[in-house]
Coordinates of C-alpha atoms in Angstrom, one line a residue:
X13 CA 0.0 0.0 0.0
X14 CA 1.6 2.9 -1.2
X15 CA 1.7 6.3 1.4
X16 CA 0.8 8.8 -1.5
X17 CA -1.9 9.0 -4.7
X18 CA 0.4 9.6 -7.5
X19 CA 4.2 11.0 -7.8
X20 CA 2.5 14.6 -8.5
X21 CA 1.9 14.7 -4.8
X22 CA 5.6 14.6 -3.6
X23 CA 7.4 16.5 -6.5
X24 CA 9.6 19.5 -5.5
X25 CA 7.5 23.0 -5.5
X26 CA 9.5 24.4 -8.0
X27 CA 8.6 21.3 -10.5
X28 CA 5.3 22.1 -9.6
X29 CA 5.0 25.5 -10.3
X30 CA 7.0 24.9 -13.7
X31 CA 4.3 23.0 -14.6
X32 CA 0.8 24.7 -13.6
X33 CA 2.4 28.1 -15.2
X34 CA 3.5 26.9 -18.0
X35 CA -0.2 25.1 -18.6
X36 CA -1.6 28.6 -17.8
X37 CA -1.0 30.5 -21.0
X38 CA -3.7 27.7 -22.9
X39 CA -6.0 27.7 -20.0
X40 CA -6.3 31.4 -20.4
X41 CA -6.6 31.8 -24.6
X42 CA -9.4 29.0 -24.0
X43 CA -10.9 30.9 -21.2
X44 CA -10.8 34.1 -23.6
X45 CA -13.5 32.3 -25.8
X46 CA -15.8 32.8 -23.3
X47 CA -17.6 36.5 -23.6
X48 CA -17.5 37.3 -20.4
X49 CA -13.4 36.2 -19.6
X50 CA -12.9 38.2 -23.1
X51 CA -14.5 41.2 -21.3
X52 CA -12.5 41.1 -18.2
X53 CA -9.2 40.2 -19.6
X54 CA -9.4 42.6 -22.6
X55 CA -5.6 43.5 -23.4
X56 CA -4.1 40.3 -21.6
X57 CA -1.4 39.0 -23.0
X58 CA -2.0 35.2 -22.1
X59 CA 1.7 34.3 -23.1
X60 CA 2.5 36.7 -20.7
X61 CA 0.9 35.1 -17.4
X62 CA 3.5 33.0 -16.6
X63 CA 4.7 33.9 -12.8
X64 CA 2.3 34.2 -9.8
X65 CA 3.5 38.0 -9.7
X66 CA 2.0 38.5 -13.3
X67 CA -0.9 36.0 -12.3
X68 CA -2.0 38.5 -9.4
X69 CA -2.4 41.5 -11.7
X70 CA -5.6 40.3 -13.1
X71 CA -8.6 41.3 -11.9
X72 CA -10.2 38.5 -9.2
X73 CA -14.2 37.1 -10.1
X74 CA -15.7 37.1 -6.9
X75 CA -18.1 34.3 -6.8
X76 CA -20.4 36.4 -4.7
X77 CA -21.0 38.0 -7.9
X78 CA -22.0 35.1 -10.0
X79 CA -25.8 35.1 -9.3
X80 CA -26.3 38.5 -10.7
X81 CA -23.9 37.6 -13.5
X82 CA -25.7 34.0 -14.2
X83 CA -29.3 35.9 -14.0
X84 CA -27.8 38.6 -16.6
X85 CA -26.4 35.9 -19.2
X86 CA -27.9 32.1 -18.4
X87 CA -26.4 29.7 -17.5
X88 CA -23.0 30.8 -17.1
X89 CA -22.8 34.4 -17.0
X90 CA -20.8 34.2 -20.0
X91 CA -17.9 32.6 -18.7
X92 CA -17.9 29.1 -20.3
X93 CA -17.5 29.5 -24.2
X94 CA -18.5 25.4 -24.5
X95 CA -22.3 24.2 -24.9
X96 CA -24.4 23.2 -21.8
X97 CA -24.7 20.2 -23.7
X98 CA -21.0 18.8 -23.6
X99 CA -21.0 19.0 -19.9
X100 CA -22.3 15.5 -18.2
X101 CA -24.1 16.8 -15.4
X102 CA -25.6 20.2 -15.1
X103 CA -26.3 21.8 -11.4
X104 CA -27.4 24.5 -9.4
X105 CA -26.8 25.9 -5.9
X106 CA -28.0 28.8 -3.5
X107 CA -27.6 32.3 -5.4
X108 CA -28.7 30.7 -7.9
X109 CA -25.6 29.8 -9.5
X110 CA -25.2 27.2 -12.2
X111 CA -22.7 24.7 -12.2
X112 CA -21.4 22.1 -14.7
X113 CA -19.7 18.8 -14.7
X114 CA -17.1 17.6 -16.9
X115 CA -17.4 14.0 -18.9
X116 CA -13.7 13.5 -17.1
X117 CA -12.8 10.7 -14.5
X118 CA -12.9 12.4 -11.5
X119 CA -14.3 15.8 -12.4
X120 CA -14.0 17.6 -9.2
X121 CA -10.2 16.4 -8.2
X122 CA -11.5 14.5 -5.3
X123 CA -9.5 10.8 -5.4
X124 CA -6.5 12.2 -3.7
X125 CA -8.7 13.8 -0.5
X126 CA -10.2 9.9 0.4
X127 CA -7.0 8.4 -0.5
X128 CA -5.2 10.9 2.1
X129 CA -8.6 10.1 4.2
X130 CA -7.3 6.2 4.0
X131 CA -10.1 5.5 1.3
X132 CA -9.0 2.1 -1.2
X133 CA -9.8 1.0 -3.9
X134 CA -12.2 -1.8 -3.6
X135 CA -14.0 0.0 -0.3
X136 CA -17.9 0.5 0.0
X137 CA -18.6 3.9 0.7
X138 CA -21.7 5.9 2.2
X139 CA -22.1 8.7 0.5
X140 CA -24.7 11.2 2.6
X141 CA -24.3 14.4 0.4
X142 CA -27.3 15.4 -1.7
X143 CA -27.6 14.3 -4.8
X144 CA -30.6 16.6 -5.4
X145 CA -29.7 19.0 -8.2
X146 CA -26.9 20.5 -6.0
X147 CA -23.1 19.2 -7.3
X148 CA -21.9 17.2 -3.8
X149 CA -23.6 13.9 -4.0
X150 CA -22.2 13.7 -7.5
X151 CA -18.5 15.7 -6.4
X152 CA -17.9 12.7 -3.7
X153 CA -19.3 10.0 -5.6
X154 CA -17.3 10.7 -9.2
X155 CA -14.2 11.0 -6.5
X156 CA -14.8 7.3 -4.9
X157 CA -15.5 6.5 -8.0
X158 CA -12.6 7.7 -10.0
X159 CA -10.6 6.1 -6.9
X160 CA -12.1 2.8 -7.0
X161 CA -14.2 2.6 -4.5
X162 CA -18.0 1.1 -5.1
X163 CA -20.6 3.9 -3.5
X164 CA -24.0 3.6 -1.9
X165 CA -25.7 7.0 -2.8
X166 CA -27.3 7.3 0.0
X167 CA -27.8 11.0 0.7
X168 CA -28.9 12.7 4.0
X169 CA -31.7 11.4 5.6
X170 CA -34.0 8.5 6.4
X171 CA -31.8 6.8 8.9
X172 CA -33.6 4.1 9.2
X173 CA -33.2 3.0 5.6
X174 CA -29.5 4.1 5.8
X175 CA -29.3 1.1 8.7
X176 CA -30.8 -1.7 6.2
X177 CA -27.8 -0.7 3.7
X178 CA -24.9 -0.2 6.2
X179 CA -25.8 -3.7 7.6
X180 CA -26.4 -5.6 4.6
X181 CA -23.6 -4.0 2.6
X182 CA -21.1 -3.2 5.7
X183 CA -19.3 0.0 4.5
X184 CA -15.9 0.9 5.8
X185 CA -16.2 4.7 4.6
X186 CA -18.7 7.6 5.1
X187 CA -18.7 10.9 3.0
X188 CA -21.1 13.9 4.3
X189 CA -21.1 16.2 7.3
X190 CA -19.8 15.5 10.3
X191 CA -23.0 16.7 11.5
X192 CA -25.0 13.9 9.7
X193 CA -22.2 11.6 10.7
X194 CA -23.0 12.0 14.6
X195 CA -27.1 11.9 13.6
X196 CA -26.5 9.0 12.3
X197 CA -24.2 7.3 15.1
X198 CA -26.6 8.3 17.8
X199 CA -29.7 7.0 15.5
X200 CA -28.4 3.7 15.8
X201 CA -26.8 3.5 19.1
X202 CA -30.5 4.4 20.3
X203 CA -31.9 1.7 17.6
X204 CA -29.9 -1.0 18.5
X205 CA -28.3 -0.9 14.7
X206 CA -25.0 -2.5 13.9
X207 CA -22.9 0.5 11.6
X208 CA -19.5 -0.5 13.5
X209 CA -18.3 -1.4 9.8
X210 CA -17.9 2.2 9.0
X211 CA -14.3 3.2 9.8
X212 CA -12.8 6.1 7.9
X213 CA -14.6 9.3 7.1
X214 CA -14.1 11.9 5.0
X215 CA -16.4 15.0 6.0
X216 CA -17.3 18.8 4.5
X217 CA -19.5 21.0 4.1
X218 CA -20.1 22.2 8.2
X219 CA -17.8 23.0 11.3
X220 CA -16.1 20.0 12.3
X221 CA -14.9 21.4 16.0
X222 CA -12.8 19.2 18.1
X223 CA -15.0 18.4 20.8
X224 CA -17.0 16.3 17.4
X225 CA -13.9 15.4 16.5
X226 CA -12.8 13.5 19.5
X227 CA -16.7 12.2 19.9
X228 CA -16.0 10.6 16.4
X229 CA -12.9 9.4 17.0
X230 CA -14.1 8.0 20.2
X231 CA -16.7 5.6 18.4
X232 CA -14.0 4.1 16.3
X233 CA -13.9 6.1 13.4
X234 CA -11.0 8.0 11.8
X235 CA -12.4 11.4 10.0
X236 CA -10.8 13.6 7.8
X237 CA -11.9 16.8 6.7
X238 CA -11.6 18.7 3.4
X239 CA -12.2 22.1 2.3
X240 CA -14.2 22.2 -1.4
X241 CA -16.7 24.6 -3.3
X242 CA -19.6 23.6 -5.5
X243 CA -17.3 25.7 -8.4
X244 CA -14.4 23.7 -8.2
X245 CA -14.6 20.3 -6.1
X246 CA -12.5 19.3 -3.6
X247 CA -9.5 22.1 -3.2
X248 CA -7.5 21.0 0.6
X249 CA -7.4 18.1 2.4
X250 CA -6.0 17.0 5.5
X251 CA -3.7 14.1 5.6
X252 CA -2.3 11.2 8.2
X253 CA -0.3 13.9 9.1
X254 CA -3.1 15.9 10.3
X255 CA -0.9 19.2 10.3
X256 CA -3.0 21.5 7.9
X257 CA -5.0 20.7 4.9
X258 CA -2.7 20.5 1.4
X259 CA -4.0 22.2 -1.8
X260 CA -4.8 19.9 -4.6
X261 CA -2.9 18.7 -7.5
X262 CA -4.2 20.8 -10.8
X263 CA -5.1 24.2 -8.5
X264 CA -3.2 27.2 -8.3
X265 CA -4.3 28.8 -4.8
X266 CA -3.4 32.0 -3.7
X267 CA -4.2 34.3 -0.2
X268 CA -5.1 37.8 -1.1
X269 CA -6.0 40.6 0.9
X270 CA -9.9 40.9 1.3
X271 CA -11.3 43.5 -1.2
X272 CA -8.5 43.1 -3.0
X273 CA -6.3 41.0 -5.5
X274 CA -3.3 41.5 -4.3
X275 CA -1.5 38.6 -2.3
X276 CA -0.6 38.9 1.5
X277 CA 2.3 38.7 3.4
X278 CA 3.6 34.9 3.9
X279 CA 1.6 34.0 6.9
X280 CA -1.2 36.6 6.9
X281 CA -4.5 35.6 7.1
X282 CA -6.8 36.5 4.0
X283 CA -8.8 35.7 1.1
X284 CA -8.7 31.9 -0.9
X285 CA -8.6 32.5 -4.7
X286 CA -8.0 29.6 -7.0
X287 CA -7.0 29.4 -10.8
X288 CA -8.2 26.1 -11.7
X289 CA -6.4 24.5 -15.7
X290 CA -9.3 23.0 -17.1
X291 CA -9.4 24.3 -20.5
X292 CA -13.5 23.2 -21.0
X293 CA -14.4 25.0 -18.1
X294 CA -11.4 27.2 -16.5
X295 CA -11.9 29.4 -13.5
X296 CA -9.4 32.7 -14.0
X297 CA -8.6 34.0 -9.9
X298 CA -12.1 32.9 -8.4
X299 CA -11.9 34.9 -5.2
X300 CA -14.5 32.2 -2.8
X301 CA -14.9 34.3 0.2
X302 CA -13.0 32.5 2.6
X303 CA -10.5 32.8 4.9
X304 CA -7.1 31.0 5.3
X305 CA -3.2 31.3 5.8
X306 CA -0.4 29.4 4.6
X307 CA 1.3 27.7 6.7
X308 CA 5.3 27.1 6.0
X309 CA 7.2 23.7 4.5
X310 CA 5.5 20.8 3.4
X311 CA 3.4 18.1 5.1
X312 CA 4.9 15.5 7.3
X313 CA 3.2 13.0 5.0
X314 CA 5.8 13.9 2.3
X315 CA 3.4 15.8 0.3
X316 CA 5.1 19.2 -0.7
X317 CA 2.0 21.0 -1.8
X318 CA 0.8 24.5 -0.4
X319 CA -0.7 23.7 3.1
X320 CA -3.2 25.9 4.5
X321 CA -4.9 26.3 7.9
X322 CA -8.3 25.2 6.6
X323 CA -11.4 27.7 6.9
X324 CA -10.8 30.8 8.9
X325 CA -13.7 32.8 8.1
X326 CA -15.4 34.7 5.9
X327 CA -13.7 37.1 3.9
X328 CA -17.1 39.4 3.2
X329 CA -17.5 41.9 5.8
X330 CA -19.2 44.0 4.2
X331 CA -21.8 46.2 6.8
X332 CA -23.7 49.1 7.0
X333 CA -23.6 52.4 9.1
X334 CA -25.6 55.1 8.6
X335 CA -27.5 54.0 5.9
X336 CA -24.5 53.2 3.8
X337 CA -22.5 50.3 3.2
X338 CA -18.9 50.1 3.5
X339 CA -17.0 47.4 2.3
X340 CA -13.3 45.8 2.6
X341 CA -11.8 46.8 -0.8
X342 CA -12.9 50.6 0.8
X343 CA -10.5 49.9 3.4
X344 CA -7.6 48.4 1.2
X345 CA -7.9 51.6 -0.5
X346 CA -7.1 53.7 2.1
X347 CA -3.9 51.5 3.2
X348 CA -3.0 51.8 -0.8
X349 CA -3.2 55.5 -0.2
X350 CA -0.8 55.5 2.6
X351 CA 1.9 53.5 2.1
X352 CA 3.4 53.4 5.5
X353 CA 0.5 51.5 7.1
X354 CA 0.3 48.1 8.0
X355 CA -2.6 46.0 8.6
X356 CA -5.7 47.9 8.8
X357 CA -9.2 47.4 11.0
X358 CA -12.3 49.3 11.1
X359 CA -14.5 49.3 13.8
X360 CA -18.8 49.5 14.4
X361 CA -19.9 50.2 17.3
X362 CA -23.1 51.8 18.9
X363 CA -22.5 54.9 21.2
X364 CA -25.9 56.5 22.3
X365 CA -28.3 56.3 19.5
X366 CA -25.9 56.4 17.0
X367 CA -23.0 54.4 14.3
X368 CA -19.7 55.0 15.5
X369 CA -16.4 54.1 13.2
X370 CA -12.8 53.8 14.3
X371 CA -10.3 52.9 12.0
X372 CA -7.3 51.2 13.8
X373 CA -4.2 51.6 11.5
X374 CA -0.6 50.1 12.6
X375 CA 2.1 52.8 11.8
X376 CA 5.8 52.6 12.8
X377 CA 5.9 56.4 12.9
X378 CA 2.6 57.7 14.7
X379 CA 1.9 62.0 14.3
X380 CA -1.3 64.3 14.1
X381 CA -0.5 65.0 11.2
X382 CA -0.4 61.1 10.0
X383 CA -3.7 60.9 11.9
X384 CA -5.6 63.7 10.0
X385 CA -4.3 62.5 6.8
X386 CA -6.1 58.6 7.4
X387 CA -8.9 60.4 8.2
X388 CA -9.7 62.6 5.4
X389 CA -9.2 59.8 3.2
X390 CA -11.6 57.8 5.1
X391 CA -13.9 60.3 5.0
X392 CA -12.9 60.1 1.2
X393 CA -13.1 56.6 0.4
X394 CA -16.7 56.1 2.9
X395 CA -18.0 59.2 2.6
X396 CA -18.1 58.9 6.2
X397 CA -16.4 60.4 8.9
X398 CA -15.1 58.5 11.5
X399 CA -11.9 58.0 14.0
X400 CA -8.7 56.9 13.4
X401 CA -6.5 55.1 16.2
X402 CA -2.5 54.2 15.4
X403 CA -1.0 51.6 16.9
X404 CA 2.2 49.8 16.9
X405 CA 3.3 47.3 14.1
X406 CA 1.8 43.9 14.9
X407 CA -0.3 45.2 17.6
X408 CA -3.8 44.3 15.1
X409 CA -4.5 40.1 15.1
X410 CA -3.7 38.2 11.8
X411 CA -7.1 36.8 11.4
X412 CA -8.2 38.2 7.6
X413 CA -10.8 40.9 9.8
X414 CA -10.7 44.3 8.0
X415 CA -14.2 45.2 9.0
X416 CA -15.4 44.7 12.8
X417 CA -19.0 45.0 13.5
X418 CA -19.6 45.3 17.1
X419 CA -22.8 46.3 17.4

């Protein structure tokens, strides 16, 4: 039994990035097809984009606008130049936003998450994500699939017919929430139902908090998590190593600054976008709204991959005071306009009957003058006035927060 998927998964980084880049260049001319990735990357040199510094100069999709852009031009919003039709499997989730499936093996990159998770080839696997017009039944099921594996599509639900299938076919993997993975334990401790065959997991979609995960663990069962979107499939996973999640073969991931496109400091906290190389269905810098950091050197499983810290948050902060919404790219723009800054973090709060904002601003040189400066341009930027606090270098938390509502 070998420790590792393929030989992709332990290649040096620099091998690795060779190879993505220099893939990148096609992935963008077929991307440029499309309308819409025409539009937005007008005057692009695609030959060009072969360097993550180049890379980070194009403008970031956020997928937070892809239900207005899928309502405006159906189904894709313009940014898939191929037919509905040549796709396998067509989907939809919350927004709505529309979502197709390639005719590939293993269409959402997910084989190398349950094989990290312990998953064979030759296992039975429950699979308790929706299949109901929604991609995750169908992500997990193509990856088990793709890996090997035979799958019960079982979906959430209806425990009690769930029992009848773990006990007649006596599955050694579960795929779902960890949510619907305690449900289901508790279900048939309290039925008197034998699912002691299930002893791996690979879970998504919800918190999976410690205090689950030792409950889990307790009952026999070793779960993994993974971090995916309905857009791309499966995009971290953790491994044996449990130190982090690592980004998936085929992905190019980078941490921005929220509001922004432009990458963070190696450590920071901030924003997940991902170039994905499919040429039938590419995604150029789709910024997900989430929150991680990278974290330095490769796994302890061997796998030299970016590892990140898993979900830290939402990278959408947007609020409102007074009747007007300010957002995070509002606040990158004042730290663009002065230079010396470092992180930056505006805070809500309520004092009487009315809004109250205080941008905190790290400055290795603190002044007046500095001080009145910030605040004309947030006053600028918002068209709000508010207060402006300097503090020391480092003094503000690496968490991804640029907005603080504390209302």
């Amino acid at each position: 039994m070998t420790a590792h998927y393929d030989a992709l998964e332990t290649r040096e980084q620099a091998a690795r990035e060779a190879e993505l880049f220099s893939r990148l260049p096609g992935v963008l001319r077929s991307a440029m097809t499309a309308p819409a990735y025409a539009e937005r990357l007008k005057g692009v040199d695609s030959a060009t984009v072969t360097t993550r510094a180049v890379l980070a100069r194009l403008p970031v999709l956020r997928k937070s606008e892809l239900p207005a852009l899928h309502k405006a031009s159906a189904p894709f919003g313009g940014f898939v130049a191929a037919a509905p039709g040549s796709f396998a499997r067509l989907f939809t989730s919350p927004g709505p936003i529309f979502e197709p499936e390639g005719g590939q093996a293993d269409p959402w990159r997910g084989a190398r998450a349950l094989f990290a998770a312990g998953f064979r080839p030759n296992d039975i696997v429950l699979n308790t994500f929706s299949y109901h017009l929604t991609p995750g039944g169908f992500i997990f099921d193509s990856s088990a699939r793709a890996l090997g594996c035979a799958v019960i599509p079982a979906g959430p639900g209806n425990t009690e017919q769930q029992f009848e299938l773990i006990e007649a076919y006596r599955p050694v993997g579960y795929s779902g929430t960890p949510d619907f993975l305690k449900i289901l334990l508790d279900a048939a401790a309290s039925a008197g139902r034998d699912v002691s065959s299930i002893k791996r997991a690979l879970v998504s979609g919800a918190a999976f908090p410690p205090s689950l995960q030792a409950e889990i663990k307790a009952r026999g069962i070793d779960a993994y998590q993974a971090f995916g979107t309905a857009d791309l499939g499966l995009i971290a996973f953790e491994t044996a190593a449990r130190d982090g999640m690592v980004v998936n073969e085929d992905l190019i991931m980078e941490i921005v600054k929220p509001g922004t496109g432009d990458p963070v400091a190696e450590g920071d906290v901030g924003e997940i976008v991902v170039t994905s190389l499919d040429p039938h269905h590419p995604w150029i810098r789709l910024a997900l709204g989430d929150l991680t950091a990278a974290m330095p050197g490769p796994s302890k499983c061997g796998r030299t991959n970016m590892r990140i810290k898993g979900w830290m948050g939402r990278a959408d902060q947007t609020t409102k005071v007074r009747g007007m919404f300010v957002r995070p790219e509002q606040i990158a723009e004042i730290g663009k306009r002065h230079s010396a800054l470092g992180r930056l973090r505006l805070i809500v709060t309520r004092q009487g009957e009315a809004d109250v904002m205080t941008l905190r601003a790290e400055a290795a040189a603190a002044s007046d003058a500095l001080k009145e400066e910030i605040a004309a341009s947030l006053r600028a930027v918002t068209k709000l006035g508010g207060n402006v606090e300097l503090v020391s270098p480092g003094a503000l938390p690496n968490d991804g927060k640029v907005i603080a509502d504390e209302r």
